């Protein structure tokens, strides 16, 4: 974990919103045929639609969050699904509690 990358990723309101939505995906997203929201993740198309942004912008935001270690991506066929990396988020919270 590189703290500066995490803080950069968290410095954008839309990226924070994505993390909030992915914390409780069943609350914010529609069910996906054959793919569990909690186990596999949320399809990039649903995230894009909810952000009301272009897919390229949404993908860029997701990429920043992924590089920071805050989310994981799973590719199934032509679709990519995203979910939070809860262990990494706990590590970041511990770092903040101990170091800052």
Tab-separated table of N, CA, C and O in Angstrom:
chain	number	residue	atom	x	y	z
A	1	UNK	N	0.839	-1.184	0.000
A	1	UNK	CA	0.000	0.000	0.000
A	1	UNK	C	0.882	1.244	0.000
A	1	UNK	O	1.776	1.375	0.822
A	2	UNK	N	0.618	2.130	-0.936
A	2	UNK	CA	1.291	3.422	-0.968
A	2	UNK	C	0.275	4.468	-0.510
A	2	UNK	O	-0.663	4.783	-1.240
A	3	UNK	N	0.450	4.984	0.706
A	3	UNK	CA	-0.533	5.922	1.248
A	3	UNK	C	-0.835	7.103	0.323
A	3	UNK	O	-1.989	7.503	0.200
A	4	UNK	N	0.173	7.642	-0.348
A	4	UNK	CA	-0.073	8.811	-1.198
A	4	UNK	C	-1.028	8.460	-2.337
A	4	UNK	O	-1.888	9.267	-2.708
A	5	UNK	N	-0.907	7.245	-2.900
A	5	UNK	CA	-1.816	6.819	-3.967
A	5	UNK	C	-3.242	6.675	-3.448
A	5	UNK	O	-4.202	7.026	-4.131
A	6	UNK	N	-3.369	6.173	-2.239
A	6	UNK	CA	-4.689	6.026	-1.619
A	6	UNK	C	-5.319	7.398	-1.406
A	6	UNK	O	-6.481	7.625	-1.769
A	7	UNK	N	-4.553	8.328	-0.856
A	7	UNK	CA	-5.097	9.654	-0.585
A	7	UNK	C	-5.448	10.389	-1.874
A	7	UNK	O	-6.448	11.104	-1.927
A	8	UNK	N	-4.641	10.202	-2.913
A	8	UNK	CA	-4.972	10.798	-4.216
A	8	UNK	C	-6.292	10.221	-4.732
A	8	UNK	O	-7.141	10.952	-5.236
A	9	UNK	N	-6.445	8.908	-4.611
A	9	UNK	CA	-7.667	8.257	-5.093
A	9	UNK	C	-8.891	8.749	-4.331
A	9	UNK	O	-9.968	8.910	-4.906
A	10	UNK	N	-8.713	9.010	-3.048
A	10	UNK	CA	-9.829	9.441	-2.203
A	10	UNK	C	-10.118	10.935	-2.308
A	10	UNK	O	-11.089	11.411	-1.726
A	11	UNK	N	-9.313	11.659	-3.064
A	11	UNK	CA	-9.471	13.113	-3.141
A	11	UNK	C	-10.500	13.560	-4.173
A	11	UNK	O	-10.637	14.751	-4.431
A	12	UNK	N	-11.232	12.625	-4.738
A	12	UNK	CA	-12.226	12.945	-5.758
A	12	UNK	C	-13.602	12.489	-5.269
A	12	UNK	O	-13.769	11.336	-4.857
A	13	UNK	N	-14.575	13.363	-5.338
A	13	UNK	CA	-15.913	13.056	-4.817
A	13	UNK	C	-16.559	11.855	-5.513
A	13	UNK	O	-17.193	11.020	-4.866
A	14	UNK	N	-16.403	11.760	-6.821
A	14	UNK	CA	-17.005	10.640	-7.561
A	14	UNK	C	-16.362	9.308	-7.154
A	14	UNK	O	-17.058	8.293	-7.015
A	15	UNK	N	-15.045	9.300	-6.950
A	15	UNK	CA	-14.388	8.056	-6.526
A	15	UNK	C	-14.819	7.665	-5.119
A	15	UNK	O	-15.024	6.481	-4.826
A	16	UNK	N	-14.988	8.643	-4.243
A	16	UNK	CA	-15.513	8.351	-2.909
A	16	UNK	C	-16.930	7.773	-3.003
A	16	UNK	O	-17.284	6.841	-2.280
A	17	UNK	N	-17.720	8.328	-3.908
A	17	UNK	CA	-19.092	7.855	-4.104
A	17	UNK	C	-19.091	6.402	-4.574
A	17	UNK	O	-19.878	5.586	-4.099
A	18	UNK	N	-18.197	6.069	-5.484
A	18	UNK	CA	-18.091	4.687	-5.964
A	18	UNK	C	-17.799	3.750	-4.793
A	18	UNK	O	-18.434	2.698	-4.653
A	19	UNK	N	-16.844	4.115	-3.942
A	19	UNK	CA	-16.519	3.275	-2.788
A	19	UNK	C	-17.712	3.109	-1.860
A	19	UNK	O	-17.953	2.026	-1.327
A	20	UNK	N	-18.468	4.186	-1.671
A	20	UNK	CA	-19.660	4.105	-0.822
A	20	UNK	C	-20.681	3.148	-1.436
A	20	UNK	O	-21.241	2.297	-0.742
A	21	UNK	N	-20.934	3.285	-2.722
A	21	UNK	CA	-21.895	2.403	-3.391
A	21	UNK	C	-21.459	0.948	-3.324
A	21	UNK	O	-22.276	0.059	-3.106
A	22	UNK	N	-20.165	0.702	-3.517
A	22	UNK	CA	-19.677	-0.676	-3.525
A	22	UNK	C	-19.652	-1.299	-2.135
A	22	UNK	O	-19.548	-2.506	-1.998
A	23	UNK	N	-19.769	-0.472	-1.104
A	23	UNK	CA	-19.835	-1.009	0.258
A	23	UNK	C	-21.122	-1.802	0.456
A	23	UNK	O	-21.137	-2.827	1.134
A	24	UNK	N	-22.223	-1.317	-0.136
A	24	UNK	CA	-23.518	-1.994	-0.059
A	24	UNK	C	-24.118	-2.059	-1.467
A	24	UNK	O	-25.093	-1.360	-1.765
A	25	UNK	N	-23.564	-2.886	-2.327
A	25	UNK	CA	-23.988	-2.871	-3.732
A	25	UNK	C	-25.461	-3.206	-3.954
A	25	UNK	O	-26.096	-2.634	-4.847
A	26	UNK	N	-26.026	-4.077	-3.125
A	26	UNK	CA	-27.436	-4.450	-3.315
A	26	UNK	C	-28.365	-3.278	-3.024
A	26	UNK	O	-29.497	-3.242	-3.489
A	27	UNK	N	-27.884	-2.304	-2.264
A	27	UNK	CA	-28.666	-1.119	-1.932
A	27	UNK	C	-28.670	-0.103	-3.085
A	27	UNK	O	-29.641	0.630	-3.269
A	28	UNK	N	-27.591	-0.071	-3.858
A	28	UNK	CA	-27.425	0.977	-4.865
A	28	UNK	C	-27.523	0.507	-6.316
A	28	UNK	O	-27.654	1.333	-7.213
A	29	UNK	N	-27.431	-0.806	-6.547
A	29	UNK	CA	-27.423	-1.311	-7.913
A	29	UNK	C	-28.478	-2.396	-8.118
A	29	UNK	O	-28.848	-3.091	-7.172
A	30	UNK	N	-28.907	-2.542	-9.352
A	30	UNK	CA	-29.884	-3.566	-9.714
A	30	UNK	C	-29.211	-4.936	-9.730
A	30	UNK	O	-28.015	-5.042	-10.005
A	31	UNK	N	-30.001	-5.992	-9.479
A	31	UNK	CA	-29.435	-7.343	-9.594
A	31	UNK	C	-28.901	-7.577	-11.010
A	31	UNK	O	-29.402	-7.018	-11.980
A	32	UNK	N	-27.870	-8.403	-11.107
A	32	UNK	CA	-27.251	-8.718	-12.390
A	32	UNK	C	-27.494	-10.187	-12.682
A	32	UNK	O	-27.277	-11.035	-11.819
A	33	UNK	N	-27.896	-10.470	-13.881
A	33	UNK	CA	-28.212	-11.847	-14.260
A	33	UNK	C	-26.981	-12.743	-14.161
A	33	UNK	O	-25.978	-12.519	-14.833
A	34	UNK	N	-27.058	-13.736	-13.266
A	34	UNK	CA	-26.003	-14.733	-13.144
A	34	UNK	C	-24.757	-14.284	-12.403
A	34	UNK	O	-23.802	-15.039	-12.291
A	35	UNK	N	-24.736	-13.046	-11.892
A	35	UNK	CA	-23.546	-12.549	-11.193
A	35	UNK	C	-23.986	-11.898	-9.888
A	35	UNK	O	-24.799	-10.976	-9.893
A	36	UNK	N	-23.445	-12.385	-8.777
A	36	UNK	CA	-23.796	-11.843	-7.468
A	36	UNK	C	-23.060	-10.529	-7.216
A	36	UNK	O	-21.830	-10.452	-7.380
A	37	UNK	N	-23.793	-9.512	-6.837
A	37	UNK	CA	-23.218	-8.182	-6.583
A	37	UNK	C	-22.155	-8.219	-5.481
A	37	UNK	O	-21.136	-7.539	-5.576
A	38	UNK	N	-22.401	-8.983	-4.431
A	38	UNK	CA	-21.492	-9.006	-3.287
A	38	UNK	C	-20.280	-9.900	-3.514
A	38	UNK	O	-19.178	-9.562	-3.092
A	39	UNK	N	-20.475	-11.022	-4.179
A	39	UNK	CA	-19.391	-11.977	-4.369
A	39	UNK	C	-18.463	-11.573	-5.503
A	39	UNK	O	-17.245	-11.551	-5.350
A	40	UNK	N	-19.037	-11.242	-6.652
A	40	UNK	CA	-18.248	-10.936	-7.847
A	40	UNK	C	-18.009	-9.439	-7.987
A	40	UNK	O	-16.905	-8.994	-8.266
A	41	UNK	N	-19.053	-8.653	-7.818
A	41	UNK	CA	-18.937	-7.211	-7.932
A	41	UNK	C	-20.008	-6.630	-8.826
A	41	UNK	O	-20.933	-7.318	-9.251
A	42	UNK	N	-19.866	-5.353	-9.120
A	42	UNK	CA	-20.841	-4.601	-9.908
A	42	UNK	C	-20.247	-4.337	-11.281
A	42	UNK	O	-19.089	-3.923	-11.406
A	43	UNK	N	-21.051	-4.551	-12.310
A	43	UNK	CA	-20.613	-4.337	-13.687
A	43	UNK	C	-20.293	-2.860	-13.915
A	43	UNK	O	-21.006	-1.972	-13.442
A	44	UNK	N	-19.232	-2.630	-14.669
A	44	UNK	CA	-18.813	-1.265	-14.961
A	44	UNK	C	-19.940	-0.457	-15.603
A	44	UNK	O	-20.065	0.745	-15.364
A	45	UNK	N	-20.808	-1.098	-16.374
A	45	UNK	CA	-21.897	-0.368	-17.031
A	45	UNK	C	-22.884	0.192	-16.010
A	45	UNK	O	-23.407	1.294	-16.183
A	46	UNK	N	-23.138	-0.543	-14.928
A	46	UNK	CA	-24.036	-0.027	-13.883
A	46	UNK	C	-23.403	1.142	-13.143
A	46	UNK	O	-24.074	2.123	-12.806
A	47	UNK	N	-22.103	1.048	-12.872
A	47	UNK	CA	-21.402	2.135	-12.188
A	47	UNK	C	-21.406	3.380	-13.070
A	47	UNK	O	-21.680	4.491	-12.606
A	48	UNK	N	-21.124	3.188	-14.358
A	48	UNK	CA	-21.111	4.301	-15.317
A	48	UNK	C	-22.458	4.997	-15.349
A	48	UNK	O	-22.538	6.233	-15.293
A	49	UNK	N	-23.518	4.209	-15.422
A	49	UNK	CA	-24.865	4.774	-15.480
A	49	UNK	C	-25.182	5.569	-14.208
A	49	UNK	O	-25.721	6.672	-14.265
A	50	UNK	N	-24.825	5.015	-13.057
A	50	UNK	CA	-25.121	5.679	-11.793
A	50	UNK	C	-24.316	6.971	-11.634
A	50	UNK	O	-24.806	7.942	-11.068
A	51	UNK	N	-23.099	6.994	-12.161
A	51	UNK	CA	-22.276	8.204	-12.103
A	51	UNK	C	-22.776	9.280	-13.061
A	51	UNK	O	-22.449	10.445	-12.907
A	52	UNK	N	-23.529	8.853	-14.075
A	52	UNK	CA	-23.999	9.757	-15.119
A	52	UNK	C	-22.807	10.425	-15.825
A	52	UNK	O	-22.772	11.635	-16.012
A	53	UNK	N	-21.835	9.586	-16.177
A	53	UNK	CA	-20.616	10.035	-16.857
A	53	UNK	C	-20.372	9.122	-18.054
A	53	UNK	O	-21.015	8.095	-18.193
A	54	UNK	N	-19.395	9.494	-18.854
A	54	UNK	CA	-19.019	8.623	-19.970
A	54	UNK	C	-18.318	7.386	-19.412
A	54	UNK	O	-17.771	7.415	-18.304
A	55	UNK	N	-18.341	6.313	-20.198
A	55	UNK	CA	-17.685	5.090	-19.746
A	55	UNK	C	-16.179	5.305	-19.597
A	55	UNK	O	-15.565	4.764	-18.687
A	56	UNK	N	-15.585	6.129	-20.443
A	56	UNK	CA	-14.136	6.352	-20.333
A	56	UNK	C	-13.785	7.055	-19.022
A	56	UNK	O	-12.794	6.708	-18.371
A	57	UNK	N	-14.599	8.021	-18.602
A	57	UNK	CA	-14.351	8.713	-17.331
A	57	UNK	C	-14.555	7.763	-16.159
A	57	UNK	O	-13.723	7.700	-15.245
A	58	UNK	N	-15.640	7.010	-16.186
A	58	UNK	CA	-15.905	6.052	-15.116
A	58	UNK	C	-14.779	5.016	-15.039
A	58	UNK	O	-14.301	4.690	-13.950
A	59	UNK	N	-14.339	4.522	-16.185
A	59	UNK	CA	-13.252	3.536	-16.216
A	59	UNK	C	-11.961	4.124	-15.661
A	59	UNK	O	-11.204	3.442	-14.968
A	60	UNK	N	-11.711	5.391	-15.952
A	60	UNK	CA	-10.522	6.051	-15.416
A	60	UNK	C	-10.605	6.133	-13.891
A	60	UNK	O	-9.628	5.841	-13.189
A	61	UNK	N	-11.748	6.500	-13.362
A	61	UNK	CA	-11.930	6.566	-11.907
A	61	UNK	C	-11.741	5.191	-11.265
A	61	UNK	O	-11.099	5.065	-10.225
A	62	UNK	N	-12.316	4.183	-11.883
A	62	UNK	CA	-12.187	2.824	-11.367
A	62	UNK	C	-10.733	2.366	-11.410
A	62	UNK	O	-10.254	1.706	-10.488
A	63	UNK	N	-10.030	2.738	-12.447
A	63	UNK	CA	-8.614	2.387	-12.577
A	63	UNK	C	-7.780	3.022	-11.469
A	63	UNK	O	-6.895	2.381	-10.889
A	64	UNK	N	-8.068	4.272	-11.142
A	64	UNK	CA	-7.355	4.962	-10.054
A	64	UNK	C	-7.608	4.241	-8.727
A	64	UNK	O	-6.674	3.994	-7.946
A	65	UNK	N	-8.851	3.879	-8.482
A	65	UNK	CA	-9.193	3.165	-7.247
A	65	UNK	C	-8.521	1.792	-7.202
A	65	UNK	O	-8.050	1.355	-6.149
A	66	UNK	N	-8.455	1.135	-8.347
A	66	UNK	CA	-7.828	-0.185	-8.412
A	66	UNK	C	-6.311	-0.086	-8.183
A	66	UNK	O	-5.749	-0.865	-7.412
A	67	UNK	N	-5.667	0.877	-8.812
A	67	UNK	CA	-4.218	1.062	-8.615
A	67	UNK	C	-3.879	1.388	-7.161
A	67	UNK	O	-2.832	1.003	-6.658
A	68	UNK	N	-4.786	2.084	-6.483
A	68	UNK	CA	-4.586	2.419	-5.069
A	68	UNK	C	-4.861	1.221	-4.156
A	68	UNK	O	-4.607	1.282	-2.957
A	69	UNK	N	-5.392	0.146	-4.717
A	69	UNK	CA	-5.673	-1.051	-3.934
A	69	UNK	C	-6.994	-1.027	-3.200
A	69	UNK	O	-7.228	-1.836	-2.305
A	70	UNK	N	-7.882	-0.110	-3.573
A	70	UNK	CA	-9.156	0.018	-2.874
A	70	UNK	C	-10.257	-0.861	-3.440
A	70	UNK	O	-11.231	-1.162	-2.748
A	71	UNK	N	-10.128	-1.249	-4.713
A	71	UNK	CA	-11.113	-2.130	-5.340
A	71	UNK	C	-10.383	-3.193	-6.166
A	71	UNK	O	-9.210	-3.031	-6.523
A	72	UNK	N	-11.112	-4.268	-6.452
A	72	UNK	CA	-10.615	-5.349	-7.304
A	72	UNK	C	-11.531	-5.486	-8.511
A	72	UNK	O	-12.731	-5.235	-8.404
A	73	UNK	N	-10.948	-5.915	-9.614
A	73	UNK	CA	-11.718	-6.136	-10.838
A	73	UNK	C	-11.716	-7.616	-11.183
A	73	UNK	O	-10.706	-8.303	-11.012
A	74	UNK	N	-12.864	-8.085	-11.662
A	74	UNK	CA	-12.998	-9.450	-12.154
A	74	UNK	C	-13.605	-9.380	-13.543
A	74	UNK	O	-14.642	-8.744	-13.728
A	75	UNK	N	-12.953	-10.020	-14.497
A	75	UNK	CA	-13.460	-10.017	-15.868
A	75	UNK	C	-14.157	-11.346	-16.133
A	75	UNK	O	-13.591	-12.410	-15.901
A	76	UNK	N	-15.402	-11.267	-16.599
A	76	UNK	CA	-16.177	-12.448	-16.979
A	76	UNK	C	-16.699	-12.181	-18.379
A	76	UNK	O	-17.542	-11.293	-18.570
A	77	UNK	N	-16.180	-12.924	-19.347
A	77	UNK	CA	-16.550	-12.678	-20.738
A	77	UNK	C	-16.114	-11.286	-21.141
A	77	UNK	O	-14.969	-10.899	-20.938
A	78	UNK	N	-17.045	-10.520	-21.681
A	78	UNK	CA	-16.697	-9.162	-22.114
A	78	UNK	C	-16.977	-8.113	-21.041
A	78	UNK	O	-16.794	-6.923	-21.271
A	79	UNK	N	-17.425	-8.527	-19.866
A	79	UNK	CA	-17.791	-7.589	-18.802
A	79	UNK	C	-16.757	-7.576	-17.690
A	79	UNK	O	-16.170	-8.586	-17.353
A	80	UNK	N	-16.571	-6.414	-17.079
A	80	UNK	CA	-15.692	-6.274	-15.922
A	80	UNK	C	-16.532	-5.851	-14.729
A	80	UNK	O	-17.372	-4.962	-14.833
A	81	UNK	N	-16.297	-6.525	-13.607
A	81	UNK	CA	-17.040	-6.284	-12.380
A	81	UNK	C	-16.080	-5.790	-11.305
A	81	UNK	O	-14.944	-6.260	-11.206
A	82	UNK	N	-16.561	-4.842	-10.501
A	82	UNK	CA	-15.722	-4.236	-9.467
A	82	UNK	C	-16.335	-4.419	-8.091
A	82	UNK	O	-17.548	-4.330	-7.917
A	83	UNK	N	-15.465	-4.673	-7.117
A	83	UNK	CA	-15.891	-4.730	-5.717
A	83	UNK	C	-14.783	-4.174	-4.851
A	83	UNK	O	-13.616	-4.122	-5.253
A	84	UNK	N	-15.164	-3.747	-3.663
A	84	UNK	CA	-14.203	-3.181	-2.719
A	84	UNK	C	-13.239	-4.254	-2.230
A	84	UNK	O	-13.609	-5.412	-2.066
A	85	UNK	N	-12.012	-3.850	-1.943
A	85	UNK	CA	-11.033	-4.721	-1.302
A	85	UNK	C	-11.064	-4.371	0.186
A	85	UNK	O	-10.370	-3.462	0.643
A	86	UNK	N	-11.913	-5.077	0.909
A	86	UNK	CA	-12.154	-4.748	2.317
A	86	UNK	C	-10.900	-4.896	3.179
A	86	UNK	O	-10.675	-4.105	4.088
A	87	UNK	N	-10.072	-5.877	2.881
A	87	UNK	CA	-8.841	-6.068	3.652
A	87	UNK	C	-7.909	-4.870	3.470
A	87	UNK	O	-7.338	-4.358	4.431
A	88	UNK	N	-7.774	-4.422	2.259
A	88	UNK	CA	-6.935	-3.257	1.972
A	88	UNK	C	-7.482	-2.003	2.649
A	88	UNK	O	-6.721	-1.196	3.209
A	89	UNK	N	-8.793	-1.834	2.634
A	89	UNK	CA	-9.417	-0.674	3.278
A	89	UNK	C	-9.175	-0.713	4.791
A	89	UNK	O	-8.885	0.314	5.404
A	90	UNK	N	-9.247	-1.903	5.392
A	90	UNK	CA	-8.955	-2.032	6.831
A	90	UNK	C	-7.484	-1.674	7.112
A	90	UNK	O	-7.173	-1.014	8.108
A	91	UNK	N	-6.578	-2.099	6.226
A	91	UNK	CA	-5.156	-1.787	6.383
A	91	UNK	C	-4.932	-0.278	6.341
A	91	UNK	O	-4.158	0.274	7.141
A	92	UNK	N	-5.616	0.395	5.434
A	92	UNK	CA	-5.504	1.846	5.324
A	92	UNK	C	-6.040	2.522	6.575
A	92	UNK	O	-5.442	3.455	7.114
A	93	UNK	N	-7.179	2.031	7.072
A	93	UNK	CA	-7.759	2.597	8.302
A	93	UNK	C	-6.803	2.395	9.479
A	93	UNK	O	-6.605	3.324	10.283
A	94	UNK	N	-6.169	1.229	9.563
A	94	UNK	CA	-5.204	0.972	10.623
A	94	UNK	C	-4.010	1.918	10.501
A	94	UNK	O	-3.523	2.452	11.510
A	95	UNK	N	-3.530	2.109	9.273
A	95	UNK	CA	-2.406	3.021	9.041
A	95	UNK	C	-2.751	4.411	9.537
A	95	UNK	O	-1.953	5.059	10.224
A	96	UNK	N	-3.942	4.879	9.197
A	96	UNK	CA	-4.360	6.220	9.607
A	96	UNK	C	-4.455	6.322	11.131
A	96	UNK	O	-4.045	7.325	11.715
A	97	UNK	N	-4.998	5.287	11.769
A	97	UNK	CA	-5.114	5.301	13.224
A	97	UNK	C	-3.757	5.312	13.906
A	97	UNK	O	-3.586	5.944	14.946
A	98	UNK	N	-2.793	4.600	13.348
A	98	UNK	CA	-1.485	4.466	13.989
A	98	UNK	C	-0.513	5.581	13.608
A	98	UNK	O	0.286	5.992	14.446
A	99	UNK	N	-0.571	6.035	12.372
A	99	UNK	CA	0.455	6.949	11.881
A	99	UNK	C	0.033	8.416	11.834
A	99	UNK	O	0.889	9.299	11.861
A	100	UNK	N	-1.250	8.684	11.713
A	100	UNK	CA	-1.685	10.066	11.534
A	100	UNK	C	-2.457	10.578	12.748
A	100	UNK	O	-3.163	9.909	13.396
